[in-house]
């Protein structure tokens, strides 16, 4: 205490001189606040209160800014200001004075000053910078109380960038003799870790020291940090498991001082913290889990007193037991424990019981069965919170058989709940369940109707989007698609005929789209009727302009026939003068297209919603504009990432305070590595703004399908699983009574089932049987998602899963596959080439064979049929891609031509026979002539070889072959042009190709004309596609040359690519793949960076800079040619994907 | 823990402590909505609420509601006990605490809270230690008051000052 006295004595003279009548000041201060409070309570209206407080605040304002106000008075004023702020009146004028008080006051005034600062400001407030100096001073104070206050304020808020200024002082405090200081220092470091983790990275070993502190309080404080650290990286702290277990053992065993007991339970906060840490460490880790089994058992055993705090520990214990690697007897005890919660008459415990059930039901669905009657009671509980939690539980156990009942319960809840957050969440869940398990079309459409009407405009936008996508992509059966769409049309027509004014905007948008696209399916319905219904929507007052443009687009699709056109004309007239430009645009479109049905058929072909739209990601159509702007003196465009990088390079602001060395804030440096995603493909789609991914990410639910059932009551199940799988086909009949289920259940698990009380009414039992159907002991596996697909009615087509990338997929394959052919043919071995091409041919045929038979079974709940079926769907894209690549890939229908290819190869000019050439593909046939072509890669050129086969008996004369391409420069290599092909012979033309303008794939178009022997002239057109990769050649440069070239090139692109991580050196492995597949030249690899160069024939260089960053390959391409980097990155992507 | 609110049955805010940085506008909105929601609940209902993406744990002591917001993975029951422990601390400090004690000495209530919870985490759960820390700071106050009165020669007033301060 001597420190304190010394400090106060030094402070005394100044105090005395300022305040002549200390005693009276003290008394009046109390009364001033008291007066204020009493004054407020006497008031009757809010208005009067406002007036009083404003008066009070202006008087405070006057006093705080007066130079004569002492710190002592300031302290009192500050207390009153805090009070006014709490009542909701702003007093920002006082913030600076709060800081001043903390700075200049004596210990007591400081205390109030710090309190006011911590209440007024938050950590992003700029005034907080002014506090840094004060904190720094107080941390160095000899007065313990001042140090405590400084640490307290620092643990609550501190400017992130200033942490380095005080970090050494805080670290020093970890060795302080007083435990309260050590404890607060640990918590301050915890705060620092939360706001700027990399600032405290270097003191992790000090955290360990804190963990071993002899004072339990300090050790407990350090657990906050460890919980956070382990949450982020459980692998890094496995070695501490034994220590945590030991600590928990000691705590549970009552080894801590009595002070730490709470209602005679030893340190419950500490226990819970440790249990949370252990569950993180033991998750998916058998050996670590085994270390903790014993102590968990003991924790369960010791927590037997009937008090909230024991239940808190038990709850955490149960969660831990179900999270870590399972042990059967522990699970049994935990299950029993959950039973105690669920059956407790205390509502809080019941709630937690439901929550625990929701947590464990994925692993142990039988538990839900055991408590089914309680669950049903909770479903009708007057407290909405209990009801809500029960629905959450039911959501987890939904399957195809109970979906209707559960969804009905959810919708019921939605109608009574007024809370937006709940509505949004629940609507998403209903939509998910409906999509997954809908038993039939009517139910699905009706449920979605309710979702749209209840969810209104609050719901996640991906719900309507994915619904429309589902409708438009359809399923495997055309007939089913038609029925579903027709049902939707019918349902919407009747909705529009009712009172559409009540429907939310989103729903109206969905309705307009569906009607525009599918109302033609209903034959008895005239388009004009639909048009009139839609036109009515436009007249509604609450119709937003976004909805209106959906409606107008739908009308554009429908306007045909006499009366339809007149409605359309009328509407378009009204809106063509609208102030909204989008609406005006739509109205104009409607006007023109309604008049010109031919144009309309071309612009809006029926059922073409799924055609991939090609997007020019390089925006090459803007090139002219850009070059004009550059010529006019505009600065060249720099992509954001480049600007960021340059900015980071010249960080101007120095934050170095008070001579302490301060490393540049790491957090601000990390911005530089932002990737620039160049989306090369876009799904066609509806509004195009949502993909499957966003849907999955949007609904924050645990995804059950695909989750492997690793364990259950019996222990680890991984070996048993395949054996159990077939057994689940038998689905318990919905009529099975709950008691029967109970029997089956109890025979399986030893825990007693609560027998339903005799008086529990019939209704509840029925509900139970409909809710818990499909949860029987045998079909329990079904919850684990394995058999979920069996019930999933609306399963999207395989291509639906990858809509986002499908258009590009199609292009890409045309690019990748010829390459493999090239590789195979490198040795030009005829026999080999034959074998490989036949292999390639046979696989699609084999897989496509069984599909017609199996697709018919889709839509039924046939388990056996489903598994092979899904296999086929996976292979479906393969079939598609082979067909789409007519030019280069051997498609099945070409099979008869095969022997001819063999012959044609032999016609390759002798000088080319040693080089690698592509598959010879058929171009066109006209009467007696047949044209085929292949390309041959020479070192400095690419040759297109055209074979002209004359299979007729007479010769073809005056043959003229013209080859041209937008992207290429074509020159004929032949010495003299071919003029005649005699009967049954083959002639070869060669063309040398060089790239004029790079594109991802390059098309050559051509025409052949000739004269037959009888004098009639003939002509035929053909086209041939080549990937850009055929033109790529390595560019051998030195690192220095590379450097100068890099700086000279202006066009660039940046993207992150997949890193091939299965080898020791991912970078080298990845670059080798690129080198092999794309013929790039690897200039140099230095550490985590590599530089690569190539050229596109003839001489268009492209440089690539690669860096391994966060598990991906950050690639930066530069070239003098505008589109080249974009095209090349595309091929790199494909090459690595195909790997 | 994200924040803690104390409010009366009439919906008057008595204490607020925010552990997450929020703007004043947001704070006001949250307070208003929460006070309304909690006051509307019936006595036999569950002490936990799902509110936005947070979990609210509340408990009523006489005329005062104590209300904490926690994250989803946090333990609701232990939060209920945090509230209880805080009430115990107030009770011990003020000697059978009532709402008026907190209204007129709210800064003391804040000091106690800061010794008990720091940055949203339980800092010191031992009742004895929390009160020791508070009393030490208070003792300092008495010390200064005493010394000052000593120097001013008005020793007679010391008793009054100590009484008032307590």
mmCIF file with all atom_site columns, C-alpha atoms in Angstrom, chain A residues 748-811:
data_model
loop_
_atom_site.group_PDB
_atom_site.id
_atom_site.type_symbol
_atom_site.label_atom_id
_atom_site.label_alt_id
_atom_site.label_comp_id
_atom_site.label_asym_id
_atom_site.label_entity_id
_atom_site.label_seq_id
_atom_site.pdbx_PDB_ins_code
_atom_site.Cartn_x
_atom_site.Cartn_y
_atom_site.Cartn_z
_atom_site.occupancy
_atom_site.B_iso_or_equiv
_atom_site.pdbx_formal_charge
_atom_site.auth_seq_id
_atom_site.auth_comp_id
_atom_site.auth_asym_id
_atom_site.auth_atom_id
_atom_site.pdbx_PDB_model_num
ATOM 1  C CA . UNK A 1 748 ? -31.812 -52.003 -30.179 1.00 0.00 ? 748 UNK A CA 1
ATOM 2  C CA . UNK A 1 749 ? -30.692 -49.637 -27.513 1.00 0.00 ? 749 UNK A CA 1
ATOM 3  C CA . UNK A 1 750 ? -30.762 -50.517 -23.887 1.00 0.00 ? 750 UNK A CA 1
ATOM 4  C CA . UNK A 1 751 ? -32.237 -47.248 -22.693 1.00 0.00 ? 751 UNK A CA 1
ATOM 5  C CA . UNK A 1 752 ? -35.811 -47.458 -21.543 1.00 0.00 ? 752 UNK A CA 1
ATOM 6  C CA . UNK A 1 753 ? -38.367 -45.881 -23.793 1.00 0.00 ? 753 UNK A CA 1
ATOM 7  C CA . UNK A 1 754 ? -40.911 -43.729 -22.092 1.00 0.00 ? 754 UNK A CA 1
ATOM 8  C CA . UNK A 1 755 ? -44.102 -45.591 -22.784 1.00 0.00 ? 755 UNK A CA 1
ATOM 9  C CA . UNK A 1 756 ? -46.797 -43.280 -23.967 1.00 0.00 ? 756 UNK A CA 1
ATOM 10 C CA . UNK A 1 757 ? -49.246 -42.602 -21.211 1.00 0.00 ? 757 UNK A CA 1
ATOM 11 C CA . UNK A 1 758 ? -52.551 -44.297 -21.774 1.00 0.00 ? 758 UNK A CA 1
ATOM 12 C CA . UNK A 1 759 ? -54.475 -41.044 -21.650 1.00 0.00 ? 759 UNK A CA 1
ATOM 13 C CA . UNK A 1 760 ? -52.340 -39.395 -24.339 1.00 0.00 ? 760 UNK A CA 1
ATOM 14 C CA . UNK A 1 761 ? -54.862 -38.966 -27.036 1.00 0.00 ? 761 UNK A CA 1
ATOM 15 C CA . UNK A 1 762 ? -55.163 -40.713 -30.306 1.00 0.00 ? 762 UNK A CA 1
ATOM 16 C CA . UNK A 1 763 ? -54.411 -37.577 -32.248 1.00 0.00 ? 763 UNK A CA 1
ATOM 17 C CA . UNK A 1 764 ? -50.962 -37.150 -30.813 1.00 0.00 ? 764 UNK A CA 1
ATOM 18 C CA . UNK A 1 765 ? -50.149 -40.762 -31.495 1.00 0.00 ? 765 UNK A CA 1
ATOM 19 C CA . UNK A 1 766 ? -51.174 -40.336 -35.061 1.00 0.00 ? 766 UNK A CA 1
ATOM 20 C CA . UNK A 1 767 ? -49.079 -37.252 -35.385 1.00 0.00 ? 767 UNK A CA 1
ATOM 21 C CA . UNK A 1 768 ? -46.181 -39.112 -33.874 1.00 0.00 ? 768 UNK A CA 1
ATOM 22 C CA . UNK A 1 769 ? -46.469 -41.933 -36.318 1.00 0.00 ? 769 UNK A CA 1
ATOM 23 C CA . UNK A 1 770 ? -46.544 -39.547 -39.220 1.00 0.00 ? 770 UNK A CA 1
ATOM 24 C CA . UNK A 1 771 ? -43.678 -37.451 -37.907 1.00 0.00 ? 771 UNK A CA 1
ATOM 25 C CA . UNK A 1 772 ? -41.320 -40.181 -36.949 1.00 0.00 ? 772 UNK A CA 1
ATOM 26 C CA . UNK A 1 773 ? -41.945 -42.478 -39.827 1.00 0.00 ? 773 UNK A CA 1
ATOM 27 C CA . UNK A 1 774 ? -38.784 -43.559 -41.478 1.00 0.00 ? 774 UNK A CA 1
ATOM 28 C CA . UNK A 1 775 ? -36.840 -43.226 -38.261 1.00 0.00 ? 775 UNK A CA 1
ATOM 29 C CA . UNK A 1 776 ? -37.110 -46.851 -37.228 1.00 0.00 ? 776 UNK A CA 1
ATOM 30 C CA . UNK A 1 777 ? -34.036 -48.627 -36.074 1.00 0.00 ? 777 UNK A CA 1
ATOM 31 C CA . UNK A 1 778 ? -33.320 -50.140 -39.431 1.00 0.00 ? 778 UNK A CA 1
ATOM 32 C CA . UNK A 1 779 ? -33.932 -47.148 -41.560 1.00 0.00 ? 779 UNK A CA 1
ATOM 33 C CA . UNK A 1 780 ? -32.040 -44.948 -39.203 1.00 0.00 ? 780 UNK A CA 1
ATOM 34 C CA . UNK A 1 781 ? -29.139 -44.879 -41.578 1.00 0.00 ? 781 UNK A CA 1
ATOM 35 C CA . UNK A 1 782 ? -31.417 -43.102 -43.949 1.00 0.00 ? 782 UNK A CA 1
ATOM 36 C CA . UNK A 1 783 ? -31.017 -39.979 -41.926 1.00 0.00 ? 783 UNK A CA 1
ATOM 37 C CA . UNK A 1 784 ? -27.410 -39.897 -42.601 1.00 0.00 ? 784 UNK A CA 1
ATOM 38 C CA . UNK A 1 785 ? -28.083 -38.868 -46.082 1.00 0.00 ? 785 UNK A CA 1
ATOM 39 C CA . UNK A 1 786 ? -27.008 -42.053 -47.716 1.00 0.00 ? 786 UNK A CA 1
ATOM 40 C CA . UNK A 1 787 ? -30.449 -42.910 -48.873 1.00 0.00 ? 787 UNK A CA 1
ATOM 41 C CA . UNK A 1 788 ? -31.692 -39.374 -49.167 1.00 0.00 ? 788 UNK A CA 1
ATOM 42 C CA . UNK A 1 789 ? -31.295 -39.253 -52.887 1.00 0.00 ? 789 UNK A CA 1
ATOM 43 C CA . UNK A 1 790 ? -33.749 -42.105 -53.172 1.00 0.00 ? 790 UNK A CA 1
ATOM 44 C CA . UNK A 1 791 ? -36.480 -39.871 -51.974 1.00 0.00 ? 791 UNK A CA 1
ATOM 45 C CA . UNK A 1 792 ? -35.368 -36.762 -53.686 1.00 0.00 ? 792 UNK A CA 1
ATOM 46 C CA . UNK A 1 793 ? -37.947 -36.161 -56.285 1.00 0.00 ? 793 UNK A CA 1
ATOM 47 C CA . UNK A 1 794 ? -36.797 -32.985 -57.852 1.00 0.00 ? 794 UNK A CA 1
ATOM 48 C CA . UNK A 1 795 ? -33.308 -33.898 -58.547 1.00 0.00 ? 795 UNK A CA 1
ATOM 49 C CA . UNK A 1 796 ? -31.703 -31.714 -61.058 1.00 0.00 ? 796 UNK A CA 1
ATOM 50 C CA . UNK A 1 797 ? -30.162 -33.051 -64.161 1.00 0.00 ? 797 UNK A CA 1
ATOM 51 C CA . UNK A 1 798 ? -26.503 -33.617 -63.957 1.00 0.00 ? 798 UNK A CA 1
ATOM 52 C CA . UNK A 1 799 ? -25.802 -30.551 -65.969 1.00 0.00 ? 799 UNK A CA 1
ATOM 53 C CA . UNK A 1 800 ? -27.826 -28.519 -63.544 1.00 0.00 ? 800 UNK A CA 1
ATOM 54 C CA . UNK A 1 801 ? -25.198 -29.112 -60.925 1.00 0.00 ? 801 UNK A CA 1
ATOM 55 C CA . UNK A 1 802 ? -22.590 -27.334 -62.881 1.00 0.00 ? 802 UNK A CA 1
ATOM 56 C CA . UNK A 1 803 ? -24.640 -24.759 -64.629 1.00 0.00 ? 803 UNK A CA 1
ATOM 57 C CA . UNK A 1 804 ? -22.208 -22.108 -63.751 1.00 0.00 ? 804 UNK A CA 1
ATOM 58 C CA . UNK A 1 805 ? -19.485 -23.693 -65.713 1.00 0.00 ? 805 UNK A CA 1
ATOM 59 C CA . UNK A 1 806 ? -21.280 -25.791 -68.245 1.00 0.00 ? 806 UNK A CA 1
ATOM 60 C CA . UNK A 1 807 ? -21.014 -23.587 -71.292 1.00 0.00 ? 807 UNK A CA 1
ATOM 61 C CA . UNK A 1 808 ? -17.321 -23.263 -70.861 1.00 0.00 ? 808 UNK A CA 1
ATOM 62 C CA . UNK A 1 809 ? -17.061 -26.924 -70.127 1.00 0.00 ? 809 UNK A CA 1
ATOM 63 C CA . UNK A 1 810 ? -18.348 -27.689 -73.555 1.00 0.00 ? 810 UNK A CA 1
ATOM 64 C CA . UNK A 1 811 ? -15.866 -25.458 -75.203 1.00 0.00 ? 811 UNK A CA 1
#
